[in-house]
Coordinates of C-alpha atoms and ligand atoms in Angstrom, one line a residue:
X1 CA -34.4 -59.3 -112.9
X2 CA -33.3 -56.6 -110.0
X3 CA -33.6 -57.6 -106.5
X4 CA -35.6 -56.6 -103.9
X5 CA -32.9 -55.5 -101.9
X6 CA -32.0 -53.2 -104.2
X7 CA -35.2 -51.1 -102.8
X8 CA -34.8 -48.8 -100.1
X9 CA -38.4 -48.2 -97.8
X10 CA -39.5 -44.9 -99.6
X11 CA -38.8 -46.7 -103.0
X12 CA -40.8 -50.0 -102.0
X13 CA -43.5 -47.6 -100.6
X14 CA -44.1 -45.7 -103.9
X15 CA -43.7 -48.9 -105.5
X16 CA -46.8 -50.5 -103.7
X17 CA -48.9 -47.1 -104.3
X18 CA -47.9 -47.2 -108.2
X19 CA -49.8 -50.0 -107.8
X20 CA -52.8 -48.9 -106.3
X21 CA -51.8 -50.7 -102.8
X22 CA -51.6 -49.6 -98.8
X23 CA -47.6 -48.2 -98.5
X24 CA -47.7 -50.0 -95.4
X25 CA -47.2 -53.2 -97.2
X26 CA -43.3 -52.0 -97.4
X27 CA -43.1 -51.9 -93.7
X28 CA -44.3 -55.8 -94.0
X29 CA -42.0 -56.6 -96.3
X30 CA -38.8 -55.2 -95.1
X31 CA -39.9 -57.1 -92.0
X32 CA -40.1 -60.4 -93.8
X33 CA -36.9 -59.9 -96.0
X34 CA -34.9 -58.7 -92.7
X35 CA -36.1 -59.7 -89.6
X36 CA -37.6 -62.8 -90.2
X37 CA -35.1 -63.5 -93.3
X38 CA -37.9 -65.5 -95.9
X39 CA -36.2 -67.1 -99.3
X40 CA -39.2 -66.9 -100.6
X41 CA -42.6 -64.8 -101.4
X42 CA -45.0 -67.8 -100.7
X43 CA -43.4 -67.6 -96.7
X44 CA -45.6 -64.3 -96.8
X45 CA -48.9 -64.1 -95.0
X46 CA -50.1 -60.8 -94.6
X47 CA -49.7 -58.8 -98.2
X48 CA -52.6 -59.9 -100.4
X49 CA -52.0 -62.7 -103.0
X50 CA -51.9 -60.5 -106.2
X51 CA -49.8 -57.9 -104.7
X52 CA -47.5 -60.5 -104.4
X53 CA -48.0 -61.7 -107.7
X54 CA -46.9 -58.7 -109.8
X55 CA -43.8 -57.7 -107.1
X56 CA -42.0 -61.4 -107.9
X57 CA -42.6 -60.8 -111.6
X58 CA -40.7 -57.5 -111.3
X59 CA -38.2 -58.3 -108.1
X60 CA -36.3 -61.6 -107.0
X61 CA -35.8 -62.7 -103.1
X62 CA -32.1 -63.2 -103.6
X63 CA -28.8 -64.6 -102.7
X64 CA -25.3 -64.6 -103.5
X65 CA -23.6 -67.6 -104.4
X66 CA -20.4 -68.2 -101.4
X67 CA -18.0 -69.7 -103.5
X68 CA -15.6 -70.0 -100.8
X69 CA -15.1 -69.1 -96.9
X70 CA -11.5 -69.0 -95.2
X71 CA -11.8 -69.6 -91.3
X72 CA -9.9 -68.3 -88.7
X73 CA -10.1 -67.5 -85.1
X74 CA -11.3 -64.0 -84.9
X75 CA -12.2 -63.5 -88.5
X76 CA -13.5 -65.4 -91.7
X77 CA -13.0 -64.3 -95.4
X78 CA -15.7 -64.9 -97.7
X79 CA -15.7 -65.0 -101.8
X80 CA -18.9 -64.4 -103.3
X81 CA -19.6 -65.2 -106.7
X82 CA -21.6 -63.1 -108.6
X83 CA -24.9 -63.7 -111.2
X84 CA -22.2 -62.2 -113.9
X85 CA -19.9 -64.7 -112.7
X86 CA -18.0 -61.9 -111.1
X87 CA -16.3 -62.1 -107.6
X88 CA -16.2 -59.9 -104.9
X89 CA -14.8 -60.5 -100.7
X90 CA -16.4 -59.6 -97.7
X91 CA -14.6 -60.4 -94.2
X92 CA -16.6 -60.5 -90.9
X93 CA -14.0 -59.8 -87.8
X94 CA -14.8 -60.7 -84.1
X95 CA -13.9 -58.0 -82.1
X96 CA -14.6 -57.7 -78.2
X97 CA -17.8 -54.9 -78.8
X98 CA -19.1 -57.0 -81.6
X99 CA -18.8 -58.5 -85.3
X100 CA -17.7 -56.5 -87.8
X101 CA -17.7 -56.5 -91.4
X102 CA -16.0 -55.3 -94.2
X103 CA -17.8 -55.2 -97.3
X104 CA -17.2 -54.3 -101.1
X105 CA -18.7 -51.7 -103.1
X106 CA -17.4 -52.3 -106.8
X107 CA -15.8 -55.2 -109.3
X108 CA -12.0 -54.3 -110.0
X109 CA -11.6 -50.9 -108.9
X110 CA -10.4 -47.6 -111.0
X111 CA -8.6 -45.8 -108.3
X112 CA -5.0 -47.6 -109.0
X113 CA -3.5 -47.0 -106.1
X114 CA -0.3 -48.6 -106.2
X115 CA 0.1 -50.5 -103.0
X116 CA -3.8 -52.3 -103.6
X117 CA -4.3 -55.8 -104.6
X118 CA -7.6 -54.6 -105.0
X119 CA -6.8 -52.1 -108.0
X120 CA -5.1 -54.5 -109.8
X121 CA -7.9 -55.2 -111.7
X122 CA -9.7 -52.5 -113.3
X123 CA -13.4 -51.7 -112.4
X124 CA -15.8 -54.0 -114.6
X125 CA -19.1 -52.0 -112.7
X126 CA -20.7 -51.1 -109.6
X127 CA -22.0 -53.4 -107.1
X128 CA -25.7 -52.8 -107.0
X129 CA -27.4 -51.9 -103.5
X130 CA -28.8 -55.6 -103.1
X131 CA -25.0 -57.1 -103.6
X132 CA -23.8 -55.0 -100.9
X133 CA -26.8 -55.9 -98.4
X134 CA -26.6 -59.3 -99.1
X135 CA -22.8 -59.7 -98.2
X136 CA -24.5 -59.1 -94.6
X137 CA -27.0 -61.0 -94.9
X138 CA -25.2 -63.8 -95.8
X139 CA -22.2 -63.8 -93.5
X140 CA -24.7 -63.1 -90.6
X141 CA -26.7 -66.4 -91.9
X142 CA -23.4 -68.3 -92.0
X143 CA -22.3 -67.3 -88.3
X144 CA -26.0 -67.7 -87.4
X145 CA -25.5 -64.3 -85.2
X146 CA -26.2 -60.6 -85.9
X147 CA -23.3 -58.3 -87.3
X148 CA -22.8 -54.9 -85.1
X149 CA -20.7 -53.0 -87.4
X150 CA -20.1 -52.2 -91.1
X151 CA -17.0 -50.6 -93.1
X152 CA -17.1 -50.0 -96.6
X153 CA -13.7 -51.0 -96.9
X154 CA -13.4 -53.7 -99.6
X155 CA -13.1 -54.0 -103.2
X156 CA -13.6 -50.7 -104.8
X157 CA -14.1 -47.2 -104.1
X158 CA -17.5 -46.7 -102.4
X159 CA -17.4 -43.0 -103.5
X160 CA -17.2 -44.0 -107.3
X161 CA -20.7 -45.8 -106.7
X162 CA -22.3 -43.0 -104.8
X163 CA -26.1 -43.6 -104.9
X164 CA -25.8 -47.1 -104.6
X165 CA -23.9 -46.7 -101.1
X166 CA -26.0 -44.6 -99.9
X167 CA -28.9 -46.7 -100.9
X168 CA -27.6 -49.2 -99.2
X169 CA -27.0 -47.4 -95.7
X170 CA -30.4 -46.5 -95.7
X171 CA -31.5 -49.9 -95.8
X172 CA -29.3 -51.4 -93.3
X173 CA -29.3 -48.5 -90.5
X174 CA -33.4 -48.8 -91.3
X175 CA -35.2 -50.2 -88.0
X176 CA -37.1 -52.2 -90.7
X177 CA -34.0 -53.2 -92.2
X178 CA -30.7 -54.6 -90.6
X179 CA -30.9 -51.9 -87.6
X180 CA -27.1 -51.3 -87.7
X181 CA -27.0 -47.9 -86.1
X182 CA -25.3 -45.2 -87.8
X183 CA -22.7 -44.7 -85.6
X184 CA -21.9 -48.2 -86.3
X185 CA -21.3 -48.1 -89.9
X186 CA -17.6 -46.6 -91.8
X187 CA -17.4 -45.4 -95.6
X188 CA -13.6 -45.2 -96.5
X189 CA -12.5 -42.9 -99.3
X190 CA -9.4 -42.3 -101.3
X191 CA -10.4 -38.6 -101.6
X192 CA -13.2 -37.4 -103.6
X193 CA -13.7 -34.2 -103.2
X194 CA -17.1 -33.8 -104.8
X195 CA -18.7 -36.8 -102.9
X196 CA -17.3 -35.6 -99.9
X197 CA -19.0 -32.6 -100.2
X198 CA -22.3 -34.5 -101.3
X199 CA -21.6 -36.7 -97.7
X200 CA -21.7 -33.5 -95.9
X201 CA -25.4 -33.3 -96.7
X202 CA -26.3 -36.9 -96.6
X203 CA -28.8 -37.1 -93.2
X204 CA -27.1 -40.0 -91.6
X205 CA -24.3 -40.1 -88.7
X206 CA -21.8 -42.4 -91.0
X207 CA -18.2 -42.3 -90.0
X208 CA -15.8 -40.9 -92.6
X209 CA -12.5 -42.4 -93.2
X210 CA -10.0 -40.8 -95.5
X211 CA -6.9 -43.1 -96.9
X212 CA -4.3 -41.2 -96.8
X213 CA -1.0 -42.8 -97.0
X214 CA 1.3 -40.1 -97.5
X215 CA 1.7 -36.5 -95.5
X216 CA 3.3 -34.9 -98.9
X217 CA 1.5 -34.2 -102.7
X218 CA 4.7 -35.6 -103.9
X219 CA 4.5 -39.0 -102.5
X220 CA 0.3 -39.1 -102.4
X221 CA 0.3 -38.7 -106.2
X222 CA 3.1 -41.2 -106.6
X223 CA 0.8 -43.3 -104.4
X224 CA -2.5 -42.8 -105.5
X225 CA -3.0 -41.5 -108.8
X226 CA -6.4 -39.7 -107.4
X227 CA -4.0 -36.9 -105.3
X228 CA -3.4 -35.7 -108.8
X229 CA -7.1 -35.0 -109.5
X230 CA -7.9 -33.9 -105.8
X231 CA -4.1 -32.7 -103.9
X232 CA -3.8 -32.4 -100.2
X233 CA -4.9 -29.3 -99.8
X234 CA -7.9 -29.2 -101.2
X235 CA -8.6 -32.6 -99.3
X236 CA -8.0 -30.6 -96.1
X237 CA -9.5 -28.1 -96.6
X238 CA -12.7 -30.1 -97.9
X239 CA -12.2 -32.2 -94.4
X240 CA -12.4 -28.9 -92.5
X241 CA -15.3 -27.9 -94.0
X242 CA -17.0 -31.7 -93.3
X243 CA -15.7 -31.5 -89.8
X244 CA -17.5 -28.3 -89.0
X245 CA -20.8 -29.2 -91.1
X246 CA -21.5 -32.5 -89.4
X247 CA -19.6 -32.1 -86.4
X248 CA -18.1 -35.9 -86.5
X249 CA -14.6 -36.8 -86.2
X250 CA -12.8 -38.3 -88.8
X251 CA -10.5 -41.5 -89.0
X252 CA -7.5 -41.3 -91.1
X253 CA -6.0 -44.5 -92.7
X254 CA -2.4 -44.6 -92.9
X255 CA -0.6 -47.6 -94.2
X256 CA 2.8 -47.7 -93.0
X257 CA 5.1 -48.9 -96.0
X258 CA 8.6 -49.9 -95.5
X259 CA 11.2 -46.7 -96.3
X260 CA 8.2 -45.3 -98.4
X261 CA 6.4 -43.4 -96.3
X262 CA 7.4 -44.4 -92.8
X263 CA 9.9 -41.8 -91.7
X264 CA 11.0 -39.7 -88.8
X265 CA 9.9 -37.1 -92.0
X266 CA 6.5 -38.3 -93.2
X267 CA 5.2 -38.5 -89.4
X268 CA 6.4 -34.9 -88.4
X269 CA 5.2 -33.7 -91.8
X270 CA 1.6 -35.8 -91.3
X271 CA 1.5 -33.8 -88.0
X272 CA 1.4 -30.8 -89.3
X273 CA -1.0 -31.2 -91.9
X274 CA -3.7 -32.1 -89.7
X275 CA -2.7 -30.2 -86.6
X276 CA -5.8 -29.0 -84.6
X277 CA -8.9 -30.9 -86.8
X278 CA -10.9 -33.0 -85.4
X279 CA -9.5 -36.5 -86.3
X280 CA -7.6 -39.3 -85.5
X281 CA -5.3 -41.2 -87.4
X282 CA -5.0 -45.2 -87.6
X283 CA -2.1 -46.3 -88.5
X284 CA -2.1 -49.4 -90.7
X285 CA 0.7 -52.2 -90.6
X286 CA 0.4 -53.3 -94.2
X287 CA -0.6 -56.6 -94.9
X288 CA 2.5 -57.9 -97.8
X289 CA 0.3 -59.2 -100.7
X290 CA 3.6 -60.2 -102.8
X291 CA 2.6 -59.0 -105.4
X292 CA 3.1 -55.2 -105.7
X293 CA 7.0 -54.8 -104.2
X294 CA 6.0 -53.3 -101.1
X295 CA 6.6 -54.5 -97.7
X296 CA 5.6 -53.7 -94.2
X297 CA 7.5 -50.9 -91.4
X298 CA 9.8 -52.9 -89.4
X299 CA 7.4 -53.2 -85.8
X300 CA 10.2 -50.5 -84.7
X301 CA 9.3 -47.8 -87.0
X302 CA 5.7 -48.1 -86.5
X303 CA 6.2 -47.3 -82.5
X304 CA 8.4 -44.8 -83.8
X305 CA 5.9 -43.4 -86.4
X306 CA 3.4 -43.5 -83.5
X307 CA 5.7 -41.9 -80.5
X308 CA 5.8 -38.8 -83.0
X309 CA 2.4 -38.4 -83.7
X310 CA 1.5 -38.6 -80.2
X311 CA 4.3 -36.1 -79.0
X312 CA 2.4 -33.9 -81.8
X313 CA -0.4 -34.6 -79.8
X314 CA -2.4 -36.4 -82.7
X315 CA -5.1 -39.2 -81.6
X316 CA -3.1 -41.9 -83.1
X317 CA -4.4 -45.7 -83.3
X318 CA -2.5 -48.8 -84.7
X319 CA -4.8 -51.1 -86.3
X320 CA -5.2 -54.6 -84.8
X321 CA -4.1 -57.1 -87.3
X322 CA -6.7 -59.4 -88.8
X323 CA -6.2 -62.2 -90.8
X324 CA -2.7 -61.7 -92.5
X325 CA -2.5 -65.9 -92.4
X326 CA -6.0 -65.7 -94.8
X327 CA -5.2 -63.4 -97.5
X328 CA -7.8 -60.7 -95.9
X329 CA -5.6 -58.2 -97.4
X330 CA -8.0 -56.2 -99.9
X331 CA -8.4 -58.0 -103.5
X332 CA -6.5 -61.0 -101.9
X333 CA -8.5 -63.6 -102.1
X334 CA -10.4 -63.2 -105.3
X335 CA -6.4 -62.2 -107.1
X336 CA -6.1 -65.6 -105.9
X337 CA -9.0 -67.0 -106.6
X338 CA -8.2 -66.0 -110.3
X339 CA -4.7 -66.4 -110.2
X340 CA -3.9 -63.2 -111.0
Ligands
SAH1 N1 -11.3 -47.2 -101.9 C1 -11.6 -47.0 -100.5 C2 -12.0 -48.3 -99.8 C3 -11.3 -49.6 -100.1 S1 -9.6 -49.7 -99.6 C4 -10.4 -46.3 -99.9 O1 -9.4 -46.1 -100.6 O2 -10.4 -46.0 -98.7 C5 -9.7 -49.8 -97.9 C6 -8.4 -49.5 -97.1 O3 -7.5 -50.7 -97.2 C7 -7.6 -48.4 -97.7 O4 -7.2 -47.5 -96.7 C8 -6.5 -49.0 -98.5 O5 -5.5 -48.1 -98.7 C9 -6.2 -50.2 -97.5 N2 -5.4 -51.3 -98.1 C10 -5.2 -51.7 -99.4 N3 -4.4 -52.7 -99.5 C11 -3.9 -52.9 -98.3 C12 -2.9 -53.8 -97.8 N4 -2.3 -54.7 -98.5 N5 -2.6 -53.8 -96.4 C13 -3.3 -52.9 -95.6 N6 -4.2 -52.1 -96.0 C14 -4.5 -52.0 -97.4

């Protein structure tokens, strides 16, 4: 049976007048399923008896099973299990403007970048819209307060499950829904050109965030097989044209992997290729996963790294470190999990 969170308020409104019912009903129940946060359709008062009768036959009110939550100070990693049996991480950090969290958007993921725990596994299939929402749901329940900020940065490439994504953005920045402003919310991409250029259009202020990882084709395709589909300049270029359309800045992520891409080289190179657009760059230490043969830029480099950009006169940002103790690295904890 699909979920009712899979429906977004224009879908649950044509659903209620496909049934010869008031549309307002979907305004009343996105403010059951969300604000007041029922587990079940017999907590409803206000939407008529047989209205309700044929929506549970058709949609379930929901959860994911939490199969395990790692605790630490400023941040808690969560495994979810899936109705397939399938698991997926989300991981809620505590930062002085608010809670964040980091949520995935696929099983396994296709994008086999070569640094990724996450990629390890192959994608098995998209997360539907009502697995991503209930990640939120969920961790907000568990910390019994309201999350502030969203990044689509865990398993899986958000882009390679389009419609759902979106789907699911509509239903949390909703005022109906989770009410997690715009501004608030982060989609990270490897690079697909196409979607990118689909984004452009997409009436929502989202934040973009491009993973980067290397300043040369060279290195990006030896990196991340997708630079072979969609090079650097094309990405630019794409990124331009999304900079001007929408008027947003955009982040780029830049893991910083020992003598691989950490260089006096890479950062004057990287400074040149994105001289002059409107982005900043956060540089990320990487988080060692064991697994893959890469290791983390000596804490020297990474000033260095960063003392170049800057002189280039990039924004340039080094990511706070969360949860390297817990396995938060992407994929971590479900590898794990599985003992992959
Ligand atoms: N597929 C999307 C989103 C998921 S990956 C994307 O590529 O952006 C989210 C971010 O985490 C990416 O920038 C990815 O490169 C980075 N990442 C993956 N493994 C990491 C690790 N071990 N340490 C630090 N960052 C990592």
């Amino acid at each position: 049976m699909d979920s009712i969170y899979d429906l977004d308020i224009e879908k649950m409104e044509e659903y209620f007048l496909s049934h010869n019912d008031k549309k307002f009903h979907a305004d009343q129940l996105f403010s059951w399923l969300y604000d007041k946060r029922i587990e079940s359709y017999g907590e409803i008062s206000n939407i008529r008896k047989e209205t309700l009768n044929i929506i549970q036959k058709e949609y379930s009110i929901n959860r994911l099973k939490i199969e395990k939550v790692e605790r630490d100070t400023d941040v808690n990693k969560y495994l979810f299990k899936l109705q397939d049996g399938e698991y997926i991480e989300a991981v809620l950090m505590r930062h002085d403007y608010g809670n964040s969290i980091c949520i995935s958007s696929q099983v396994g993921c296709n994008m086999g970048c070569r640094f990724c725990e996450s990629g390890r596994r192959k994608k098995v299939r998209n997360l539907n819209t009502s697995e991503m929402v209930l990640q939120i749901l969920q961790v907000e329940q568990d910390i019994k307060t309201r999350i502030s900020h969203v990044v689509v940065m865990g398993i899986g490439e958000p882009f390679d499950n389009y419609f759902n994504v979106m789907t699911f953005i509509k239903i949390i920045n909703h005022p109906k829904g989770l009410q997690i402003g715009s501004r608030h919310i982060t989609v990270s991409t490897c690079g697909i050109l196409p979607k990118i250029e689909e984004f452009m259009n997409f009436p929502y202020q989202v934040n973009l965030a491009i993973s980067l990882h290397a300043p040369t084709d060279q290195l990006r395709t030896h990196l991340m097989p997708i630079n072979k589909v969609y090079p650097l300049s094309d990405l630019i270029s794409v990124l331009k044209k999304y900079i001007e359309k929408t008027n947003r800045r955009i982040t780029f992520e830049y893991i910083l992997l020992d003598g691989i891409n950490d260089q006096e080289f890479h950062a004057k190179k990287l400074s040149e290729l994105i001289k002059g657009m409107n982005a900043y760059v956060n540089l990320i230490p990487y988080n060692n996963t064991g697994n893959l043969g890469f290791n983390r830029s000596k804490t020297i480099q990474i000033m260095k790294f960063y003392d170049i950009l800057k002189k280039n006169k990039i924004n340039v940002t080094i990511r706070r470190e969360f949860g390297s103790k817990i396995s938060a690295a992407c994929g971590q904890l479900r590898s794990k999990e599985e003992n992959l």
